[in-house]
PDB file of C-alpha atoms in Angstrom:
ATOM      1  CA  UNK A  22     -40.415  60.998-102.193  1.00 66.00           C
ATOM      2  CA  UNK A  23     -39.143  57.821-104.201  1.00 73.00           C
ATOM      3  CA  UNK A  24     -36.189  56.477-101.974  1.00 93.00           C
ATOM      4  CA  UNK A  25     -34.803  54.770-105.368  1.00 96.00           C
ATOM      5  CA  UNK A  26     -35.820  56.199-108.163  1.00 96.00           C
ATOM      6  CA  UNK A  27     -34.809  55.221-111.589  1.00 96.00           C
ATOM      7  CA  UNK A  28     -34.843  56.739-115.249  1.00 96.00           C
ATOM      8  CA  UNK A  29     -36.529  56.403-118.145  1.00 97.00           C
ATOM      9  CA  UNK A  30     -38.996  54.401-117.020  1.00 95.00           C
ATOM     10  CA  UNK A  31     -38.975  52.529-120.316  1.00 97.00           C
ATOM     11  CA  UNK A  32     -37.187  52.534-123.228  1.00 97.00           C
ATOM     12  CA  UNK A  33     -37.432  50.998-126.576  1.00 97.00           C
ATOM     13  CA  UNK A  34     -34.382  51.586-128.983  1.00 97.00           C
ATOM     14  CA  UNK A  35     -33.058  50.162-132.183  1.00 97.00           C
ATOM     15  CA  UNK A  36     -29.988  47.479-132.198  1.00 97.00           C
ATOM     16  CA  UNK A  37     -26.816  48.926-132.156  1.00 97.00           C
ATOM     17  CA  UNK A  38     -27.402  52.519-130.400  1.00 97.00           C
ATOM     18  CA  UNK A  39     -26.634  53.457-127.142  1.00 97.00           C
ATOM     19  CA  UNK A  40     -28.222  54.417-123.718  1.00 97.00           C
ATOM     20  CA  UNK A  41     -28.012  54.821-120.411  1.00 97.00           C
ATOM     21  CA  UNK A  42     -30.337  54.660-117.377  1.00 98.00           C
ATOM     22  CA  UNK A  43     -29.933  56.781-114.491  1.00 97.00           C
ATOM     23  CA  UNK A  44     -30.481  55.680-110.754  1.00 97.00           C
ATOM     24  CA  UNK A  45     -30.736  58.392-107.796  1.00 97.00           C
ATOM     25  CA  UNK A  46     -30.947  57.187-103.857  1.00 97.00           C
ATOM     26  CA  UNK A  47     -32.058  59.636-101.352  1.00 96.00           C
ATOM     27  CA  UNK A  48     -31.102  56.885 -98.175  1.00 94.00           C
ATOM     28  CA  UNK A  49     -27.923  58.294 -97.447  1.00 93.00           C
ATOM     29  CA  UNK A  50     -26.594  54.276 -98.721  1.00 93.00           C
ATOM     30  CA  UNK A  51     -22.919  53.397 -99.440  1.00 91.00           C
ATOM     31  CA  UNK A  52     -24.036  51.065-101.341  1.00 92.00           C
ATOM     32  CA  UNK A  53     -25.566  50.537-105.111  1.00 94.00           C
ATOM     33  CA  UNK A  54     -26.164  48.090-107.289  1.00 94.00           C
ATOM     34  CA  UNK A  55     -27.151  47.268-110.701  1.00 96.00           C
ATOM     35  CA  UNK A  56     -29.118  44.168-111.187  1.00 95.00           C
ATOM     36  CA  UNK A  57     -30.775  42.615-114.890  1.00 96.00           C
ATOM     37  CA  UNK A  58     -34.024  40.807-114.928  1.00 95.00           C
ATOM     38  CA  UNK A  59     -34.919  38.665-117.943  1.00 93.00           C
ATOM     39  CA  UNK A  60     -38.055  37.354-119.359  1.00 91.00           C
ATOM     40  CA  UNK A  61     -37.997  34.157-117.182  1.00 89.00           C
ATOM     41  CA  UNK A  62     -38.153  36.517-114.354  1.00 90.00           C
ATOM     42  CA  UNK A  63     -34.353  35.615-113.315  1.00 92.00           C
ATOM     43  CA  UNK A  64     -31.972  38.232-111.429  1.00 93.00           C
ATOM     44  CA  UNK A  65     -28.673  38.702-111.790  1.00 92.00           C
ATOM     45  CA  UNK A  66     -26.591  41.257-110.264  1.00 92.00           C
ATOM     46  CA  UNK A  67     -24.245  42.968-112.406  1.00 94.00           C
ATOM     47  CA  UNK A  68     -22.454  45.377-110.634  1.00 92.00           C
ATOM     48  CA  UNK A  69     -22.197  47.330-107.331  1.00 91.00           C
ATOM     49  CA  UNK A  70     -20.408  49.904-106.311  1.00 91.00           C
ATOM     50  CA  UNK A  71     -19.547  51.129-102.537  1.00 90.00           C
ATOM     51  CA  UNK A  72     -18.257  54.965-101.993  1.00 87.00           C
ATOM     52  CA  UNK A  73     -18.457  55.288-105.614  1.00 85.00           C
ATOM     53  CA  UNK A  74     -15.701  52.405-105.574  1.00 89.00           C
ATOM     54  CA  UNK A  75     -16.666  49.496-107.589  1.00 90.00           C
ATOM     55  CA  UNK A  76     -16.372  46.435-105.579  1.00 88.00           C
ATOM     56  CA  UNK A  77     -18.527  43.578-107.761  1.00 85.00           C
ATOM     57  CA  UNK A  78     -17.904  43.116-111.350  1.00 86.00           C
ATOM     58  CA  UNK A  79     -19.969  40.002-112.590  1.00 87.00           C
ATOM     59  CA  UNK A  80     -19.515  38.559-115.957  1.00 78.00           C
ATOM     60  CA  UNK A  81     -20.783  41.624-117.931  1.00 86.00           C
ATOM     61  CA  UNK A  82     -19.238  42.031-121.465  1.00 90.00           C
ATOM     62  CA  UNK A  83     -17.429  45.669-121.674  1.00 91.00           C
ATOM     63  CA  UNK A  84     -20.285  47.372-123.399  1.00 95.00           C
ATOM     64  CA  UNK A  85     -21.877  48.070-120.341  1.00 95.00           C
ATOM     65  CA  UNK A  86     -20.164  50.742-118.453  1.00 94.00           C
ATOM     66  CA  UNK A  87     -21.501  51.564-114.455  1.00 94.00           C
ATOM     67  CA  UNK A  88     -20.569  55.352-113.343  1.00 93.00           C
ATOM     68  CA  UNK A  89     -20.809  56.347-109.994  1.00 93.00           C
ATOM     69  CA  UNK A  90     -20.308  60.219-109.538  1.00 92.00           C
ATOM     70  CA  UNK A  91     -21.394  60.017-106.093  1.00 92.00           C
ATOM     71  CA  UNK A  92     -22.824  57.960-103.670  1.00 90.00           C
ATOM     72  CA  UNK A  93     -26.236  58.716-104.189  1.00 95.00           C
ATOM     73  CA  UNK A  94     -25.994  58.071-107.963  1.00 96.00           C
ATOM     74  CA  UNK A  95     -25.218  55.054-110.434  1.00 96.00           C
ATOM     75  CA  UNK A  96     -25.803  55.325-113.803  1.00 96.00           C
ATOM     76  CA  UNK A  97     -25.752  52.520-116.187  1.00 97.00           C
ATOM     77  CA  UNK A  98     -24.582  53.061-120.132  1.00 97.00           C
ATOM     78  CA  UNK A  99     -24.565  50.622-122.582  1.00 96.00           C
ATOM     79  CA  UNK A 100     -22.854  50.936-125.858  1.00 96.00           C
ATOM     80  CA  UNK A 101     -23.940  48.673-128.926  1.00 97.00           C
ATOM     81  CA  UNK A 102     -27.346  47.531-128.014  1.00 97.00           C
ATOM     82  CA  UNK A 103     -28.197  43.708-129.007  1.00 96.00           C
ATOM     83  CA  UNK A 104     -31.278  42.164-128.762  1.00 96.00           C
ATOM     84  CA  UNK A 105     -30.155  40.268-125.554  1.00 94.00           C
ATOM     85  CA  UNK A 106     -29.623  43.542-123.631  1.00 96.00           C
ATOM     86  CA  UNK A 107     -33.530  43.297-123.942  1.00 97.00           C
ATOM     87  CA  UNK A 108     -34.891  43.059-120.299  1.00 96.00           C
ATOM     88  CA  UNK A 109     -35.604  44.977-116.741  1.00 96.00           C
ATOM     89  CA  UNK A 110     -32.907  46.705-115.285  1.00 97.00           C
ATOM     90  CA  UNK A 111     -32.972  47.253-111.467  1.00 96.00           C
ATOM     91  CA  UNK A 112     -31.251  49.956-108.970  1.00 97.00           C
ATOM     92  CA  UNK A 113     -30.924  48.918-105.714  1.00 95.00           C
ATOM     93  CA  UNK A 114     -29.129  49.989-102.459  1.00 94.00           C
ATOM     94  CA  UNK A 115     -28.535  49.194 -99.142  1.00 92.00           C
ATOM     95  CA  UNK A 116     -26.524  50.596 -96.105  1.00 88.00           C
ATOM     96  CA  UNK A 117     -23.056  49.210 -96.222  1.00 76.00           C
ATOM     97  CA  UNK A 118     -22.203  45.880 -98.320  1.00 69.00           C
ATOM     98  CA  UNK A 119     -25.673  44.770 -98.030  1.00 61.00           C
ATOM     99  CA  UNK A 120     -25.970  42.494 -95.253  1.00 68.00           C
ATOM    100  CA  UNK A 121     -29.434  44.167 -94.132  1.00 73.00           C
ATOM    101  CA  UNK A 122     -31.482  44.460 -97.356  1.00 86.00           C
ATOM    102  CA  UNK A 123     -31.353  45.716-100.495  1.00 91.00           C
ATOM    103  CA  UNK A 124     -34.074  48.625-101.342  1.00 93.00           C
ATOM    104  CA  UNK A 125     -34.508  48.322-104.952  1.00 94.00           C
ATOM    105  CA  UNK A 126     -35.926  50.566-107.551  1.00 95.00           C
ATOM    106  CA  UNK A 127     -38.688  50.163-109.631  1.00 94.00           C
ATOM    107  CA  UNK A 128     -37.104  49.206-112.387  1.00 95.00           C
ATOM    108  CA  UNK A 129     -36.019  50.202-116.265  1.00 97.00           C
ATOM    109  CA  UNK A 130     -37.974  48.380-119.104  1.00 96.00           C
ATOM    110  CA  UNK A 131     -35.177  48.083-122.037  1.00 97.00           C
ATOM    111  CA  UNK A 132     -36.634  47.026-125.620  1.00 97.00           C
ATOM    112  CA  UNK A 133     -34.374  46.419-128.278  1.00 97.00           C
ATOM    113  CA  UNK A 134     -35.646  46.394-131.350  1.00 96.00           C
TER     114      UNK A 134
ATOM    115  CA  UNK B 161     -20.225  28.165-104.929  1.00 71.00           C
ATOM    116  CA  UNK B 162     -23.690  28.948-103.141  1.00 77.00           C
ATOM    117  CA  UNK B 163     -26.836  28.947-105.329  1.00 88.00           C
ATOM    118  CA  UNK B 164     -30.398  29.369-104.813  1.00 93.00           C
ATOM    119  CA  UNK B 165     -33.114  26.808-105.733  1.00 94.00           C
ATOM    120  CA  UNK B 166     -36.888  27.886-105.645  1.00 97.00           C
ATOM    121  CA  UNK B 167     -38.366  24.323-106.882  1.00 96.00           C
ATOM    122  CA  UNK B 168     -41.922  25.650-107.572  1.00 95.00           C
ATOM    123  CA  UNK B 169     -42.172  28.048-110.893  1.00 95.00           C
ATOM    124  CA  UNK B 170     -45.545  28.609-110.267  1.00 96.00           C
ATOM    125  CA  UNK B 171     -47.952  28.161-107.577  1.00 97.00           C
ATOM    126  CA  UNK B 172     -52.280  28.629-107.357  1.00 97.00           C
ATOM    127  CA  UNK B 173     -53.882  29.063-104.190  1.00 97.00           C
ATOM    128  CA  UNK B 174     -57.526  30.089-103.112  1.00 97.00           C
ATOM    129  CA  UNK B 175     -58.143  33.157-101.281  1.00 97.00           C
ATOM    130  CA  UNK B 176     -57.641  32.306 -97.496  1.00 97.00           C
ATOM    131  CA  UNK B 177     -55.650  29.202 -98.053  1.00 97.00           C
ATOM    132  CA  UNK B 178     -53.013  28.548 -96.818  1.00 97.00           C
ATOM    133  CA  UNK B 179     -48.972  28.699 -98.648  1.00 97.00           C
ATOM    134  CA  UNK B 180     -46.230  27.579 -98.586  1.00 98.00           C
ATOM    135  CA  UNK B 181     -43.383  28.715-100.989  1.00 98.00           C
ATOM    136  CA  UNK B 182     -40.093  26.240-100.886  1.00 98.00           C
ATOM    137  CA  UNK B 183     -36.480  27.797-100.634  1.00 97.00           C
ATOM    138  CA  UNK B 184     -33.157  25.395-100.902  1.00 96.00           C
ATOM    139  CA  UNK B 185     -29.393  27.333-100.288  1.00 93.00           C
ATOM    140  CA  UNK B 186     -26.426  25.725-101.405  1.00 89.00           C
ATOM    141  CA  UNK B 187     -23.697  27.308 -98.844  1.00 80.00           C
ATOM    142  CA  UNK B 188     -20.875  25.530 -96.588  1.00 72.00           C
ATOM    143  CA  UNK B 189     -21.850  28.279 -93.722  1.00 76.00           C
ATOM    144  CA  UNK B 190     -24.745  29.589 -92.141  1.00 75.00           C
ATOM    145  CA  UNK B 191     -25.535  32.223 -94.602  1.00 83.00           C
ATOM    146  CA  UNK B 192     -27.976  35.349 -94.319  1.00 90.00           C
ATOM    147  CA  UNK B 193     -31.144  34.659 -95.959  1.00 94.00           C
ATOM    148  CA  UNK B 194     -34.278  36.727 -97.409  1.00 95.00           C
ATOM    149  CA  UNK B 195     -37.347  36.705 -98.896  1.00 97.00           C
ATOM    150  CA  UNK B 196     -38.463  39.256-101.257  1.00 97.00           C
ATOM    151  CA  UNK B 197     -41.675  40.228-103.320  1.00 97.00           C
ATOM    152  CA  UNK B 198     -42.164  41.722-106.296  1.00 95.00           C
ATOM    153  CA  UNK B 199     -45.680  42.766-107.548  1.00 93.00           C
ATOM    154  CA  UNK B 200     -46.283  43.065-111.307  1.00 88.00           C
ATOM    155  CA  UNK B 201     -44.164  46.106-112.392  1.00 85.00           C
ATOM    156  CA  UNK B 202     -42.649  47.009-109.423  1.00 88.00           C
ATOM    157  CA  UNK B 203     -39.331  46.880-107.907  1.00 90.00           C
ATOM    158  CA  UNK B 204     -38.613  44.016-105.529  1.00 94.00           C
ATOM    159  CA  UNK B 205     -39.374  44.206-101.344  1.00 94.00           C
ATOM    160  CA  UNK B 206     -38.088  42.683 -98.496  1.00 95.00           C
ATOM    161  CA  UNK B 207     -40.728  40.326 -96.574  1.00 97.00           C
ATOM    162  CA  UNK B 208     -38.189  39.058 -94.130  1.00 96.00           C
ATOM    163  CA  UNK B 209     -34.807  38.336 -93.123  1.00 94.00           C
ATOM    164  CA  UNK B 210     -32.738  35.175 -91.188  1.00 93.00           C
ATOM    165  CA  UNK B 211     -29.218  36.102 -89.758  1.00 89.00           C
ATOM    166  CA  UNK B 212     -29.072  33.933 -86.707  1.00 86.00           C
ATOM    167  CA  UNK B 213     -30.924  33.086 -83.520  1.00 87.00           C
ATOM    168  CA  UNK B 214     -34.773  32.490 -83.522  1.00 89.00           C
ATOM    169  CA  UNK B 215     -35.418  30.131 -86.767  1.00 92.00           C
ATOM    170  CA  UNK B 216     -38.786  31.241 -87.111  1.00 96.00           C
ATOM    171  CA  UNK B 217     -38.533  34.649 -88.442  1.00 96.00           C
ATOM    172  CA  UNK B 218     -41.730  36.994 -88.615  1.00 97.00           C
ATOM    173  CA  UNK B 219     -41.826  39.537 -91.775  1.00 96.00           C
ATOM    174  CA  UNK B 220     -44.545  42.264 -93.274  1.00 96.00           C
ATOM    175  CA  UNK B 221     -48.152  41.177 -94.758  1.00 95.00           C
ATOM    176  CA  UNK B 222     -48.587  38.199 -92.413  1.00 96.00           C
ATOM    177  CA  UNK B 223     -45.312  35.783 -93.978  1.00 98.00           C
ATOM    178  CA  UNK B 224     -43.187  34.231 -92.297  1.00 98.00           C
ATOM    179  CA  UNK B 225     -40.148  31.586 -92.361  1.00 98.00           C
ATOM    180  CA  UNK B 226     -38.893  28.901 -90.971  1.00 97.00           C
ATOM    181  CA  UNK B 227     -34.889  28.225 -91.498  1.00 95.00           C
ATOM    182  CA  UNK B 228     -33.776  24.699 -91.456  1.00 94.00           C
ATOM    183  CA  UNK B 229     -30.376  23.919 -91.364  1.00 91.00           C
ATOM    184  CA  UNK B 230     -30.366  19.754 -91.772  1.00 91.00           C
ATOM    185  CA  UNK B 231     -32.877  20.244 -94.571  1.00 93.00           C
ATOM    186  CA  UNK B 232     -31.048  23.685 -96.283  1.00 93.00           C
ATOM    187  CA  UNK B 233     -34.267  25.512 -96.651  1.00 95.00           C
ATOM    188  CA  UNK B 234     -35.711  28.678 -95.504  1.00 96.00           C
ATOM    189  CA  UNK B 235     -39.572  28.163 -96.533  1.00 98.00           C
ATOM    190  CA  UNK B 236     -42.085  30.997 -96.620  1.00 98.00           C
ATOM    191  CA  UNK B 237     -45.469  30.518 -95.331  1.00 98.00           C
ATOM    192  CA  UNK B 238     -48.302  32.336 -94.708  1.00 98.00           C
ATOM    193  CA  UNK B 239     -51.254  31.069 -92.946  1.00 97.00           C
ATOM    194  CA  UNK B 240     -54.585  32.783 -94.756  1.00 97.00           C
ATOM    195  CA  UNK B 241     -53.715  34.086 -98.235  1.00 97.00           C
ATOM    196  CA  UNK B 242     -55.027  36.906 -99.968  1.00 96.00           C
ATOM    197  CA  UNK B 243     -55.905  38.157-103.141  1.00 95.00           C
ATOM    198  CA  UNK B 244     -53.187  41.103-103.110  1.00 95.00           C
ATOM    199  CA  UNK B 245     -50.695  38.578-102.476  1.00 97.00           C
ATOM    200  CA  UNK B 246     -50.503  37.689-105.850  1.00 97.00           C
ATOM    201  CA  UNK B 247     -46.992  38.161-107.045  1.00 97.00           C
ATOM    202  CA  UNK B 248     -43.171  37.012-107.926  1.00 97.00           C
ATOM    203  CA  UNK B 249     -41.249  35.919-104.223  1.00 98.00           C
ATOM    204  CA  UNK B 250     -37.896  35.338-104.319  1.00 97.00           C
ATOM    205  CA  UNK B 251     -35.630  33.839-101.709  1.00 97.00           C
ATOM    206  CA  UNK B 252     -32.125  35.160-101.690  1.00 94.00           C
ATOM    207  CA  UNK B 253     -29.099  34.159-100.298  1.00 91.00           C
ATOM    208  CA  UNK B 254     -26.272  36.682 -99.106  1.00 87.00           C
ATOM    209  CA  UNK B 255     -22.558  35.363 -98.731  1.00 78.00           C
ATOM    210  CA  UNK B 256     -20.517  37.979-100.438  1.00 79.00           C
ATOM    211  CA  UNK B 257     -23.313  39.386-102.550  1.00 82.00           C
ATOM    212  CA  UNK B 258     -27.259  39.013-103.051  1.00 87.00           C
ATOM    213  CA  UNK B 259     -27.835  36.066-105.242  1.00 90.00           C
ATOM    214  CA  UNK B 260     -31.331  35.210-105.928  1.00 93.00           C
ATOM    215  CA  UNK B 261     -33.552  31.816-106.797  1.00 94.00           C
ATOM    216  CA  UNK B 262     -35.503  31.936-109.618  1.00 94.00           C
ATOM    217  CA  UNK B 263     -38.381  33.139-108.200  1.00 96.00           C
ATOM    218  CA  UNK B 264     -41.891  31.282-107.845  1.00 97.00           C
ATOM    219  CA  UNK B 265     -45.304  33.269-109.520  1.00 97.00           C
ATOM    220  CA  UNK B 266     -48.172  33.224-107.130  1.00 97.00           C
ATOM    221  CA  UNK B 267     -51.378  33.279-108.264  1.00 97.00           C
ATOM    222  CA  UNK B 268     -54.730  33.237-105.767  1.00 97.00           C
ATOM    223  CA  UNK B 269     -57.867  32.721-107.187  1.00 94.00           C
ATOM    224  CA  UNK B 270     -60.868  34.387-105.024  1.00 88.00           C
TER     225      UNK B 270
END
């Protein structure tokens, strides 16, 4: 009974095509997020959204594309893969605008190839 | 703009030593402040949590913190390490939104 769950698992995909990763919270959260881990380890949130309103928009170029259909889902799409998009890609969310804690996912391996 | 600094990349302890992980904010206010674990292929977890009052903050697996405003740090600590402990912690700061350090790899050796 994964409270975050996130989808695929991995993925490994050819430059140029495009995907999307899907993220499901069962917490009854406002709250969701969409952060990118690289190799060195470093996070870096890209976006979140509260009430399926998207209220943090970091410096993400335009081929990634957040959709919220409800509260209890983000999904990630990325058009145009490069081999930078290469990294982990974490769900999280949290009860309002995150002031508590974050409950993250378990992450979504992207390969570019 | 408030930033993060985890000064140790990597850190080697013996099983039943003791740690200490280092944790510098850059922030004009008091801000909220969290550590968080993240064992190899997992998703990240909370260890603890500073808002305001007590500076010594308790969290899960035996850690815990001590917040320090003249010196800007919020160090984790944990008196008798164990083997499972091995993992990435990152301290994180929350103003507006969750903005991590770079994380420090801890590695115990039995």
């Amino acid at each position: 009974d994964t409270a975050v769950s996130q989808t695929p698992k991995y993925l490994v995909t050819q430059m140029g095509n495009d995907k999307s990763i899907k993220c499901e919270q069962n917490l009854g959260h406002d709250t969701m997020y969409w952060y990118k881990q690289d190799s060195k380890k470093f996070l870096k949130i890209m976006f979140s959204y509260n009430n399926k309103e998207l209220i943090i928009n970091e410096t993400v170029p335009n081929r990634f594309s957040p959709k919220s259909p409800d509260k209890a889902h983000l999904n990630l799409h990325i058009n145009s893969l490069e081999l930078g998009d290469s990294a982990v890609y974490f769900c999280a969310s949290s009860q309002d605008k995150g002031w508590e804690e974050l409950f993250f996912g378990e992450g979504s391996r992207l390969t570019v190839l | 703009a408030q930033s993060v600094t985890q000064p140790d990349i990597h850190i080697t302890v013996s099983e039943g030593a003791s740690l200490e992980l280092r944790c510098n904010y850059s922030y004009g206010a008091t801000p909220y402040l969290f550590w968080y674990v993240q064992s190899p292929g997992q998703g990240l977890q909370l260890l603890l949590k500073y808002f305001s009052g007590d500076t010594l903050v308790q969290g899960i697996k035996g850690f815990e913190a001590e917040f320090k405003r003249s010196q800007s740090s919020f160090n984790l600590r944990k008196p008798s390490v164990h083997w499972s402990d091995a993992a990435e912690y990152f301290c994180a700061v929350n103003t507006d939104k969750l903005i991590f350090g770079t994380g420090t790899r801890l590695q115990v050796f039995p």
